[in-house]
mmCIF file of C-alpha atoms in Angstrom:
data_model
loop_
_atom_site.group_PDB
_atom_site.id
_atom_site.type_symbol
_atom_site.label_atom_id
_atom_site.label_comp_id
_atom_site.label_asym_id
_atom_site.label_seq_id
_atom_site.Cartn_x
_atom_site.Cartn_y
_atom_site.Cartn_z
ATOM 1 C CA MET A 1 67.568 -33.974 -65.218
ATOM 2 C CA ALA A 2 69.930 -31.168 -64.361
ATOM 3 C CA SER A 3 73.592 -31.646 -65.149
ATOM 4 C CA TYR A 4 75.554 -30.862 -62.021
ATOM 5 C CA ASN A 5 79.052 -31.814 -60.907
ATOM 6 C CA LYS A 6 78.891 -32.388 -57.167
ATOM 7 C CA GLU A 7 82.658 -32.714 -56.852
ATOM 8 C CA ALA A 8 83.112 -29.303 -58.460
ATOM 9 C CA ALA A 9 80.750 -27.817 -55.899
ATOM 10 C CA GLY A 10 83.618 -27.759 -53.429
ATOM 11 C CA GLN A 11 81.870 -29.113 -50.366
ATOM 12 C CA HIS A 12 83.915 -28.063 -47.353
ATOM 13 C CA ASP A 13 82.890 -28.513 -43.749
ATOM 14 C CA SER A 14 84.082 -25.039 -42.839
ATOM 15 C CA ALA A 15 82.068 -23.406 -45.622
ATOM 16 C CA LEU A 16 78.968 -25.398 -44.688
ATOM 17 C CA THR A 17 79.448 -24.453 -41.047
ATOM 18 C CA ARG A 18 79.602 -20.767 -41.979
ATOM 19 C CA TRP A 19 76.362 -21.155 -43.908
ATOM 20 C CA ALA A 20 74.768 -22.917 -40.932
ATOM 21 C CA GLU A 21 75.747 -20.026 -38.663
ATOM 22 C CA ARG A 22 74.435 -17.509 -41.178
ATOM 23 C CA LEU A 23 71.094 -19.314 -41.539
ATOM 24 C CA GLY A 24 70.682 -20.125 -37.851
ATOM 25 C CA VAL A 25 70.449 -23.896 -38.377
ATOM 26 C CA SER A 26 72.714 -26.846 -37.609
ATOM 27 C CA ALA A 27 75.451 -27.905 -40.010
ATOM 28 C CA ASP A 28 74.159 -31.466 -39.676
ATOM 29 C CA SER A 29 70.748 -30.417 -41.013
ATOM 30 C CA LEU A 30 72.363 -28.929 -44.124
ATOM 31 C CA ASP A 31 74.473 -32.041 -44.569
ATOM 32 C CA ARG A 32 71.398 -34.284 -44.307
ATOM 33 C CA LEU A 33 69.745 -32.250 -47.054
ATOM 34 C CA GLY A 34 72.767 -32.948 -49.262
ATOM 35 C CA ALA A 35 73.790 -29.292 -49.304
ATOM 36 C CA THR A 36 77.135 -28.334 -50.814
ATOM 37 C CA VAL A 37 78.965 -25.042 -51.261
ATOM 38 C CA ASP A 38 80.064 -24.252 -54.800
ATOM 39 C CA PRO A 39 83.169 -22.295 -55.878
ATOM 40 C CA GLU A 40 81.193 -19.032 -55.898
ATOM 41 C CA GLY A 41 80.288 -19.483 -52.244
ATOM 42 C CA ALA A 42 76.638 -20.317 -52.932
ATOM 43 C CA ILE A 43 74.968 -23.117 -51.013
ATOM 44 C CA VAL A 44 73.373 -25.723 -53.278
ATOM 45 C CA PHE A 45 70.453 -27.974 -52.324
ATOM 46 C CA PRO A 46 69.402 -31.007 -54.400
ATOM 47 C CA MET A 47 65.707 -31.371 -55.253
ATOM 48 C CA GLN A 48 64.064 -34.784 -55.511
ATOM 49 C CA ASP A 49 60.862 -36.303 -56.788
ATOM 50 C CA ALA A 50 58.593 -38.462 -54.621
ATOM 51 C CA GLU A 51 60.750 -41.516 -55.392
ATOM 52 C CA ARG A 52 63.890 -39.757 -54.091
ATOM 53 C CA ASN A 53 65.415 -39.242 -57.553
ATOM 54 C CA ILE A 54 67.423 -36.020 -57.842
ATOM 55 C CA ILE A 55 65.830 -33.876 -60.548
ATOM 56 C CA GLY A 56 67.349 -30.459 -59.915
ATOM 57 C CA HIS A 57 69.391 -28.150 -57.717
ATOM 58 C CA ARG A 58 68.551 -24.878 -55.986
ATOM 59 C CA ARG A 59 71.265 -22.286 -55.282
ATOM 60 C CA ARG A 60 71.219 -19.626 -52.601
ATOM 61 C CA LEU A 61 73.825 -16.913 -53.075
ATOM 62 C CA PRO A 62 75.563 -15.237 -50.131
ATOM 63 C CA PHE A 63 73.441 -12.125 -50.697
ATOM 64 C CA GLY A 64 70.188 -14.085 -50.397
ATOM 65 C CA GLN A 65 69.313 -14.420 -54.090
ATOM 66 C CA LYS A 66 67.787 -17.821 -54.895
ATOM 67 C CA LEU A 67 67.768 -19.523 -58.271
ATOM 68 C CA SER A 68 67.683 -22.965 -59.840
ATOM 69 C CA ILE A 69 70.592 -24.328 -61.845
ATOM 70 C CA LYS A 70 69.865 -24.408 -65.574
ATOM 71 C CA GLY A 71 68.044 -27.577 -66.560
ATOM 72 C CA SER A 72 66.702 -28.225 -63.077
ATOM 73 C CA LYS A 73 63.162 -29.252 -62.305
ATOM 74 C CA ASN A 74 61.434 -28.220 -59.115
ATOM 75 C CA GLY A 75 61.266 -30.964 -56.534
ATOM 76 C CA LEU A 76 61.190 -31.732 -52.833
ATOM 77 C CA PHE A 77 63.954 -31.159 -50.307
ATOM 78 C CA VAL A 78 64.303 -34.568 -48.641
ATOM 79 C CA PRO A 79 66.903 -35.343 -45.958
ATOM 80 C CA THR A 80 68.910 -38.522 -45.623
ATOM 81 C CA GLY A 81 68.863 -40.749 -42.573
ATOM 82 C CA PRO A 82 66.212 -42.787 -40.776
ATOM 83 C CA HIS A 83 62.720 -41.365 -40.588
ATOM 84 C CA ASP A 84 59.694 -41.930 -38.422
ATOM 85 C CA TYR A 85 56.814 -40.908 -40.627
ATOM 86 C CA GLU A 86 54.107 -41.225 -37.983
ATOM 87 C CA ARG A 87 54.108 -37.428 -38.091
ATOM 88 C CA LEU A 88 55.812 -35.521 -40.904
ATOM 89 C CA TYR A 89 56.538 -31.800 -41.039
ATOM 90 C CA ILE A 90 56.449 -30.003 -44.390
ATOM 91 C CA ALA A 91 58.032 -26.570 -44.723
ATOM 92 C CA GLU A 92 58.468 -24.029 -47.494
ATOM 93 C CA GLY A 93 62.027 -23.924 -48.807
ATOM 94 C CA PRO A 94 65.221 -25.761 -47.851
ATOM 95 C CA THR A 95 66.249 -23.464 -45.003
ATOM 96 C CA ASP A 96 62.995 -23.851 -43.060
ATOM 97 C CA THR A 97 63.309 -27.591 -43.688
ATOM 98 C CA ALA A 98 66.801 -27.391 -42.195
ATOM 99 C CA ALA A 99 65.321 -25.562 -39.200
ATOM 100 C CA LEU A 100 62.921 -28.464 -38.614
ATOM 101 C CA LEU A 101 65.767 -30.969 -38.912
ATOM 102 C CA SER A 102 67.756 -28.882 -36.427
ATOM 103 C CA MET A 103 64.883 -29.528 -34.006
ATOM 104 C CA ASP A 104 65.226 -33.295 -34.667
ATOM 105 C CA LEU A 105 61.869 -33.415 -36.440
ATOM 106 C CA PRO A 106 61.153 -35.530 -39.546
ATOM 107 C CA ALA A 107 60.668 -33.065 -42.354
ATOM 108 C CA ILE A 108 60.658 -32.419 -46.073
ATOM 109 C CA GLY A 109 60.426 -29.111 -47.910
ATOM 110 C CA LEU A 110 58.646 -27.634 -50.907
ATOM 111 C CA PRO A 111 60.593 -25.432 -53.343
ATOM 112 C CA GLY A 112 58.133 -22.564 -52.965
ATOM 113 C CA THR A 113 54.609 -21.535 -52.079
ATOM 114 C CA GLY A 114 52.127 -23.918 -53.669
ATOM 115 C CA GLN A 115 54.808 -25.734 -55.697
ATOM 116 C CA CYS A 116 55.247 -29.519 -56.063
ATOM 117 C CA ILE A 117 52.082 -30.250 -54.100
ATOM 118 C CA ASP A 118 51.433 -33.410 -56.132
ATOM 119 C CA SER A 119 54.933 -34.691 -55.327
ATOM 120 C CA ALA A 120 54.415 -33.976 -51.634
ATOM 121 C CA VAL A 121 51.092 -35.830 -51.622
ATOM 122 C CA SER A 122 52.701 -38.802 -53.398
ATOM 123 C CA PHE A 123 55.562 -38.793 -50.878
ATOM 124 C CA VAL A 124 53.105 -38.823 -47.977
ATOM 125 C CA ARG A 125 50.891 -41.489 -49.523
ATOM 126 C CA GLN A 126 53.756 -43.828 -50.438
ATOM 127 C CA ARG A 127 55.174 -43.767 -46.914
ATOM 128 C CA GLY A 128 51.903 -44.169 -45.072
ATOM 129 C CA VAL A 129 52.235 -40.922 -43.127
ATOM 130 C CA ARG A 130 49.426 -40.612 -40.600
ATOM 131 C CA GLU A 131 49.729 -36.925 -39.776
ATOM 132 C CA VAL A 132 51.271 -33.952 -41.565
ATOM 133 C CA VAL A 133 52.077 -30.631 -39.934
ATOM 134 C CA ILE A 134 52.426 -27.897 -42.549
ATOM 135 C CA VAL A 135 54.687 -25.108 -41.304
ATOM 136 C CA SER A 136 53.778 -21.992 -43.258
ATOM 137 C CA ASP A 137 55.334 -18.563 -43.518
ATOM 138 C CA ARG A 138 53.422 -15.829 -41.704
ATOM 139 C CA ASP A 139 52.203 -14.004 -44.797
ATOM 140 C CA ASP A 140 49.302 -14.271 -47.210
ATOM 141 C CA ALA A 141 51.263 -16.263 -49.777
ATOM 142 C CA GLY A 142 52.417 -18.739 -47.133
ATOM 143 C CA ARG A 143 48.900 -19.164 -45.773
ATOM 144 C CA LEU A 144 47.472 -19.699 -49.245
ATOM 145 C CA GLY A 145 50.146 -22.276 -50.087
ATOM 146 C CA ALA A 146 49.529 -24.109 -46.807
ATOM 147 C CA LYS A 147 45.795 -24.133 -47.478
ATOM 148 C CA LYS A 148 46.299 -25.627 -50.945
ATOM 149 C CA LEU A 149 48.567 -28.356 -49.586
ATOM 150 C CA ALA A 150 46.162 -29.109 -46.735
ATOM 151 C CA GLU A 151 43.297 -29.444 -49.209
ATOM 152 C CA ALA A 152 45.369 -31.771 -51.395
ATOM 153 C CA LEU A 153 46.100 -33.983 -48.369
ATOM 154 C CA GLU A 154 42.442 -34.325 -47.377
ATOM 155 C CA GLY A 155 41.546 -37.996 -47.338
ATOM 156 C CA VAL A 156 45.232 -38.987 -47.301
ATOM 157 C CA CYS A 157 46.178 -38.225 -43.706
ATOM 158 C CA SER A 158 45.409 -35.991 -40.758
ATOM 159 C CA VAL A 159 46.614 -32.419 -41.342
ATOM 160 C CA ARG A 160 47.593 -29.503 -39.115
ATOM 161 C CA VAL A 161 48.832 -26.062 -40.139
ATOM 162 C CA CYS A 162 51.363 -24.258 -37.954
ATOM 163 C CA GLU A 163 52.041 -20.552 -38.362
ATOM 164 C CA PRO A 164 54.872 -18.859 -36.438
ATOM 165 C CA PRO A 165 53.632 -16.281 -33.935
ATOM 166 C CA GLU A 166 54.337 -12.593 -34.310
ATOM 167 C CA PRO A 167 56.802 -11.092 -34.949
ATOM 168 C CA HIS A 168 58.461 -14.088 -36.631
ATOM 169 C CA LYS A 169 58.054 -14.226 -40.406
ATOM 170 C CA ASP A 170 58.956 -17.907 -40.763
ATOM 171 C CA LEU A 171 60.151 -20.916 -38.771
ATOM 172 C CA ARG A 172 63.843 -20.124 -39.161
ATOM 173 C CA ASP A 173 63.288 -16.637 -37.802
ATOM 174 C CA TRP A 174 61.345 -18.149 -34.896
ATOM 175 C CA LEU A 175 64.083 -20.699 -34.151
ATOM 176 C CA ARG A 176 66.782 -18.028 -34.311
ATOM 177 C CA ALA A 177 64.894 -15.984 -31.694
ATOM 178 C CA GLU A 178 64.076 -19.029 -29.540
ATOM 179 C CA PRO A 179 66.900 -21.597 -29.809
ATOM 180 C CA LEU A 180 65.120 -23.912 -27.346
ATOM 181 C CA LEU A 181 62.059 -24.178 -29.593
ATOM 182 C CA ARG A 182 60.566 -27.677 -29.429
ATOM 183 C CA GLU A 183 57.910 -29.731 -31.156
ATOM 184 C CA HIS A 184 55.242 -28.974 -28.558
ATOM 185 C CA ASP A 185 55.646 -25.271 -29.372
ATOM 186 C CA LEU A 186 54.797 -25.957 -33.017
ATOM 187 C CA ILE A 187 51.789 -28.051 -32.066
ATOM 188 C CA GLU A 188 50.646 -25.333 -29.676
ATOM 189 C CA HIS A 189 50.626 -22.852 -32.566
ATOM 190 C CA SER A 190 48.804 -25.251 -34.904
ATOM 191 C CA ASN A 191 45.129 -25.627 -35.605
ATOM 192 C CA GLU A 192 43.245 -28.759 -34.612
ATOM 193 C CA PRO A 193 44.050 -31.588 -37.034
ATOM 194 C CA LYS A 194 41.573 -32.317 -39.776
ATOM 195 C CA SER A 195 40.819 -36.015 -39.979
ATOM 196 C CA SER A 196 41.508 -37.986 -43.130
ATOM 197 C CA ALA A 197 38.249 -39.899 -42.730
ATOM 198 C CA VAL A 198 35.572 -39.202 -45.314
ATOM 199 C CA GLU A 199 32.108 -39.198 -43.808
ATOM 200 C CA ILE A 200 29.248 -40.254 -46.058
ATOM 201 C CA GLY A 201 25.732 -39.908 -44.733
ATOM 202 C CA ASP A 202 22.894 -42.310 -45.412
ATOM 203 C CA ASP A 203 20.422 -39.656 -46.497
ATOM 204 C CA TRP A 204 21.059 -37.944 -49.804
ATOM 205 C CA PRO A 205 19.255 -34.735 -50.761
ATOM 206 C CA GLU A 206 16.964 -34.740 -53.745
ATOM 207 C CA ILE A 207 18.922 -34.383 -56.971
ATOM 208 C CA ILE A 208 18.029 -31.286 -58.966
ATOM 209 C CA ASP A 209 17.876 -31.829 -62.708
ATOM 210 C CA VAL A 210 19.327 -28.585 -64.037
ATOM 211 C CA ALA A 211 18.567 -29.614 -67.598
ATOM 212 C CA THR A 212 14.794 -29.514 -67.132
ATOM 213 C CA ASP A 213 14.082 -27.422 -64.057
ATOM 214 C CA PRO A 214 13.609 -23.707 -64.793
ATOM 215 C CA VAL A 215 16.525 -21.537 -63.771
ATOM 216 C CA PRO A 216 15.561 -18.413 -61.814
ATOM 217 C CA ALA A 217 16.300 -15.069 -63.409
ATOM 218 C CA PHE A 218 19.491 -13.337 -62.336
ATOM 219 C CA PRO A 219 18.663 -10.807 -59.583
ATOM 220 C CA LEU A 220 19.968 -7.616 -61.158
ATOM 221 C CA ASP A 221 18.526 -5.625 -58.275
ATOM 222 C CA ALA A 222 21.002 -7.384 -55.959
ATOM 223 C CA LEU A 223 23.884 -5.634 -57.719
ATOM 224 C CA ALA A 224 25.104 -2.142 -57.056
ATOM 225 C CA PRO A 225 23.058 0.241 -59.252
ATOM 226 C CA VAL A 226 26.006 1.245 -61.410
ATOM 227 C CA LEU A 227 26.791 -2.395 -62.222
ATOM 228 C CA GLY A 228 23.196 -3.583 -62.439
ATOM 229 C CA ASP A 229 22.146 -0.763 -64.764
ATOM 230 C CA TYR A 230 25.215 -1.243 -66.949
ATOM 231 C CA ALA A 231 24.658 -5.017 -67.198
ATOM 232 C CA GLU A 232 20.998 -4.472 -68.089
ATOM 233 C CA ALA A 233 21.916 -1.930 -70.766
ATOM 234 C CA VAL A 234 24.480 -4.294 -72.311
ATOM 235 C CA ALA A 235 21.992 -7.167 -72.275
ATOM 236 C CA GLU A 236 19.315 -5.052 -73.961
ATOM 237 C CA SER A 237 21.738 -3.630 -76.524
ATOM 238 C CA LEU A 238 23.180 -6.989 -77.579
ATOM 239 C CA GLN A 239 20.010 -9.002 -76.947
ATOM 240 C CA VAL A 240 21.640 -11.525 -74.614
ATOM 241 C CA PRO A 241 20.492 -12.939 -71.254
ATOM 242 C CA HIS A 242 21.092 -10.639 -68.298
ATOM 243 C CA ASP A 243 23.107 -13.397 -66.618
ATOM 244 C CA MET A 244 26.054 -13.073 -68.972
ATOM 245 C CA PRO A 245 26.953 -9.375 -68.510
ATOM 246 C CA ALA A 246 26.029 -9.542 -64.814
ATOM 247 C CA LEU A 247 28.345 -12.486 -64.080
ATOM 248 C CA LEU A 248 31.173 -11.024 -66.140
ATOM 249 C CA GLY A 249 30.690 -7.698 -64.382
ATOM 250 C CA LEU A 250 31.042 -9.365 -60.980
ATOM 251 C CA ALA A 251 34.228 -11.138 -62.057
ATOM 252 C CA ILE A 252 35.753 -7.980 -63.518
ATOM 253 C CA GLY A 253 34.710 -5.961 -60.486
ATOM 254 C CA SER A 254 36.420 -8.463 -58.189
ATOM 255 C CA PHE A 255 39.679 -7.535 -59.903
ATOM 256 C CA ALA A 256 39.634 -4.283 -57.936
ATOM 257 C CA LEU A 257 39.674 -6.284 -54.679
ATOM 258 C CA SER A 258 42.464 -8.619 -55.750
ATOM 259 C CA THR A 259 45.463 -8.516 -53.333
ATOM 260 C CA ARG A 260 43.653 -5.845 -51.289
ATOM 261 C CA VAL A 261 40.910 -7.777 -49.504
ATOM 262 C CA ASP A 262 40.844 -11.367 -48.245
ATOM 263 C CA LEU A 263 37.987 -13.385 -46.816
ATOM 264 C CA ARG A 264 38.571 -15.355 -43.619
ATOM 265 C CA PRO A 265 35.748 -17.877 -43.039
ATOM 266 C CA GLU A 266 37.778 -19.558 -40.274
ATOM 267 C CA PRO A 267 40.910 -18.571 -38.321
ATOM 268 C CA ASP A 268 43.136 -20.788 -40.502
ATOM 269 C CA TRP A 269 41.232 -20.378 -43.772
ATOM 270 C CA TRP A 270 41.973 -17.473 -46.089
ATOM 271 C CA GLU A 271 40.413 -16.889 -49.495
ATOM 272 C CA PRO A 272 41.094 -14.157 -52.066
ATOM 273 C CA CYS A 273 38.126 -12.149 -53.302
ATOM 274 C CA ASN A 274 38.665 -13.000 -56.953
ATOM 275 C CA LEU A 275 35.639 -14.464 -58.694
ATOM 276 C CA TRP A 276 36.022 -16.985 -61.496
ATOM 277 C CA VAL A 277 33.015 -17.361 -63.757
ATOM 278 C CA CYS A 278 32.377 -19.335 -66.916
ATOM 279 C CA CYS A 279 29.685 -18.262 -69.367
ATOM 280 C CA LEU A 280 28.728 -21.189 -71.582
ATOM 281 C CA MET A 281 26.868 -20.226 -74.743
ATOM 282 C CA ARG A 282 26.551 -21.600 -78.236
ATOM 283 C CA PRO A 283 28.771 -20.179 -81.020
ATOM 284 C CA ALA A 284 27.826 -16.729 -82.343
ATOM 285 C CA GLU A 285 25.909 -15.840 -79.158
ATOM 286 C CA ARG A 286 27.900 -12.564 -78.755
ATOM 287 C CA LYS A 287 30.063 -13.701 -75.851
ATOM 288 C CA SER A 288 33.090 -11.707 -77.044
ATOM 289 C CA ALA A 289 31.023 -8.579 -77.619
ATOM 290 C CA VAL A 290 29.599 -8.752 -74.097
ATOM 291 C CA LEU A 291 33.032 -9.304 -72.566
ATOM 292 C CA ARG A 292 34.476 -6.390 -74.538
ATOM 293 C CA LEU A 293 31.801 -4.001 -73.274
ATOM 294 C CA MET A 294 31.916 -5.218 -69.677
ATOM 295 C CA ARG A 295 35.675 -4.883 -69.408
ATOM 296 C CA ALA A 296 35.832 -1.548 -71.241
ATOM 297 C CA PRO A 297 35.936 0.543 -68.007
ATOM 298 C CA LEU A 298 38.769 -1.614 -66.661
ATOM 299 C CA ASP A 299 40.733 -1.369 -69.908
ATOM 300 C CA GLU A 300 40.313 2.398 -69.943
ATOM 301 C CA HIS A 301 41.445 2.658 -66.325
ATOM 302 C CA GLN A 302 44.538 0.562 -67.030
ATOM 303 C CA ARG A 303 45.463 2.721 -70.011
ATOM 304 C CA SER A 304 45.044 5.863 -67.942
ATOM 305 C CA VAL A 305 47.163 4.529 -65.069
ATOM 306 C CA ASN A 306 49.905 3.294 -67.402
ATOM 307 C CA GLU A 307 50.092 6.675 -69.113
ATOM 308 C CA SER A 308 50.274 8.547 -65.811
ATOM 309 C CA LEU A 309 53.009 6.236 -64.491
ATOM 310 C CA ALA A 310 55.033 5.968 -67.693
ATOM 311 C CA GLU A 311 57.783 8.283 -66.459
ATOM 312 C CA GLN A 312 57.985 6.567 -63.058
ATOM 313 C CA ILE A 313 58.070 3.119 -64.690
ATOM 314 C CA GLU A 314 60.957 4.145 -66.913
ATOM 315 C CA LYS A 315 62.823 5.568 -63.916
ATOM 316 C CA THR A 316 62.280 2.344 -61.963
ATOM 317 C CA HIS A 317 63.607 0.291 -64.874
ATOM 318 C CA ARG A 318 66.770 2.396 -64.942
ATOM 319 C CA GLN A 319 67.236 2.002 -61.188
ATOM 320 C CA GLU A 320 66.731 -1.755 -61.435
ATOM 321 C CA LYS A 321 69.318 -1.982 -64.199
ATOM 322 C CA ALA A 322 71.824 -0.046 -62.097
ATOM 323 C CA LEU A 323 71.200 -2.205 -59.012
ATOM 324 C CA ARG A 324 71.600 -5.407 -61.016
ATOM 325 C CA ALA A 325 74.918 -4.140 -62.348
ATOM 326 C CA ARG A 326 76.090 -3.437 -58.786
ATOM 327 C CA LEU A 327 74.980 -6.899 -57.676
ATOM 328 C CA ASP A 328 76.883 -8.541 -60.534
ATOM 329 C CA ARG A 329 80.044 -6.674 -59.542
ATOM 330 C CA MET A 330 79.672 -7.767 -55.906
ATOM 331 C CA ILE A 331 79.134 -11.408 -56.899
ATOM 332 C CA LYS A 332 82.228 -11.330 -59.112
ATOM 333 C CA LYS A 333 84.231 -9.836 -56.256
ATOM 334 C CA VAL A 334 83.271 -12.743 -53.999
ATOM 335 C CA ALA A 335 83.886 -15.321 -56.729
ATOM 336 C CA ASN A 336 87.346 -13.922 -57.559
ATOM 337 C CA ALA A 337 88.555 -13.806 -53.958
ATOM 338 C CA ASP A 338 91.205 -16.544 -53.686
ATOM 339 C CA ASP A 339 91.991 -16.190 -50.010
ATOM 340 C CA PRO A 340 89.260 -17.771 -47.786
ATOM 341 C CA ALA A 341 89.502 -14.947 -45.264
ATOM 342 C CA GLU A 342 89.177 -12.361 -48.018
ATOM 343 C CA ARG A 343 86.188 -14.195 -49.480
ATOM 344 C CA TYR A 344 84.513 -14.455 -46.083
ATOM 345 C CA GLN A 345 84.994 -10.711 -45.557
ATOM 346 C CA ALA A 346 83.579 -9.983 -49.013
ATOM 347 C CA GLU A 347 80.546 -12.132 -48.294
#
C-alpha cells in the first residue's frame, strides 16, 4: 500500500474550490472522492480496491500532468456517501467521475482505459448493481476500454455505453459546455442496454471432432498473390504445411493496418484489425525458421525506416529533454511560491 500523509497534503477548501472551478465540477464532488491538495498545488485522489480499501493515490499537477505516488497500486475512484446502486455510472478517470457526481449520479471511476476492470466487476457484483452505464471518452482508446468493460460485465448486469456527442471529447467537456446536463441526456446518447440474462437453447449443433475429422487445406488462392506465392515458397523450401507460413503472413500483414484501420460490426462495437494466430507444432518442426522468413520483409522495412528517421529521432529526443527541463522549472516555481496569490498566478 502506498505511504501517504494525508495531513501533509494540505487540504484547504479554497484550494479545492479553485480546482473545482478549473475542472468544471463541483467542490462537493471532489470532496466526496476524498480529493486533497498537496503543498505543490497538485490535487490528489485516493484509489481503492473493490472492498473500499485505499491502495494508492493519483496526482494531477496544475499543468495537467497525471502520475501515481510512488508505491501506489491502481484502483477505483469511489465516492463517499449513500449510494443507490440500481443504476451505476462508471467513468474513466477521477475528473469524469467527479462530473457524474456533480450531476448527482451514483458513480465510480477507473484509473485509465481498460484498467482495473476486474475490480470494477467485483464492485458491481458485490453490490448487486442491476444496470451499469459506461461513460467513455470519444476516442478509439475510450471506445475500446468501454467495450472491454462491457464484455466483462456480461452476465453480471445490464450494460449501456454512453459516448459524448461531438464536439465533446469526454463527459467533463460536455458538462462544461452544457451545465444543465442531466441523466436523461446520457441515456439518450447511450446504446440499448444489453441484458445480463444468458440464453441457452434446447437444440445443440452437432459437435465436430477436430481430432479425427480431416482438416481442409488452407486456401492459398484466397490470399493476395504476393502473400500466397511467398507462403507457398516458404512452405516448399522448409517442407512445412502451407498453413503455418500463410497464417503467420496474415498476422504479420495485419501489423500494417494496426492503429490505421478499425472494424465496426455495430455502431457501438469497434475492433482493431490485428490478427492473433497460434501455430502449434511439435518440437523441431521449423516454427522459428518459418517465422524468421515470414517476418523478414517487416524487419527490413523497420530497419530502413529507423535509419531514415535517425536524425529526426535524435532531434525529437533533444526537444523533449529541453521541454522537460522547462516543465521542471515551472513546477518548482509554483512549489516555491509562498504567497497564495503568487502561487495562484503562477499556476
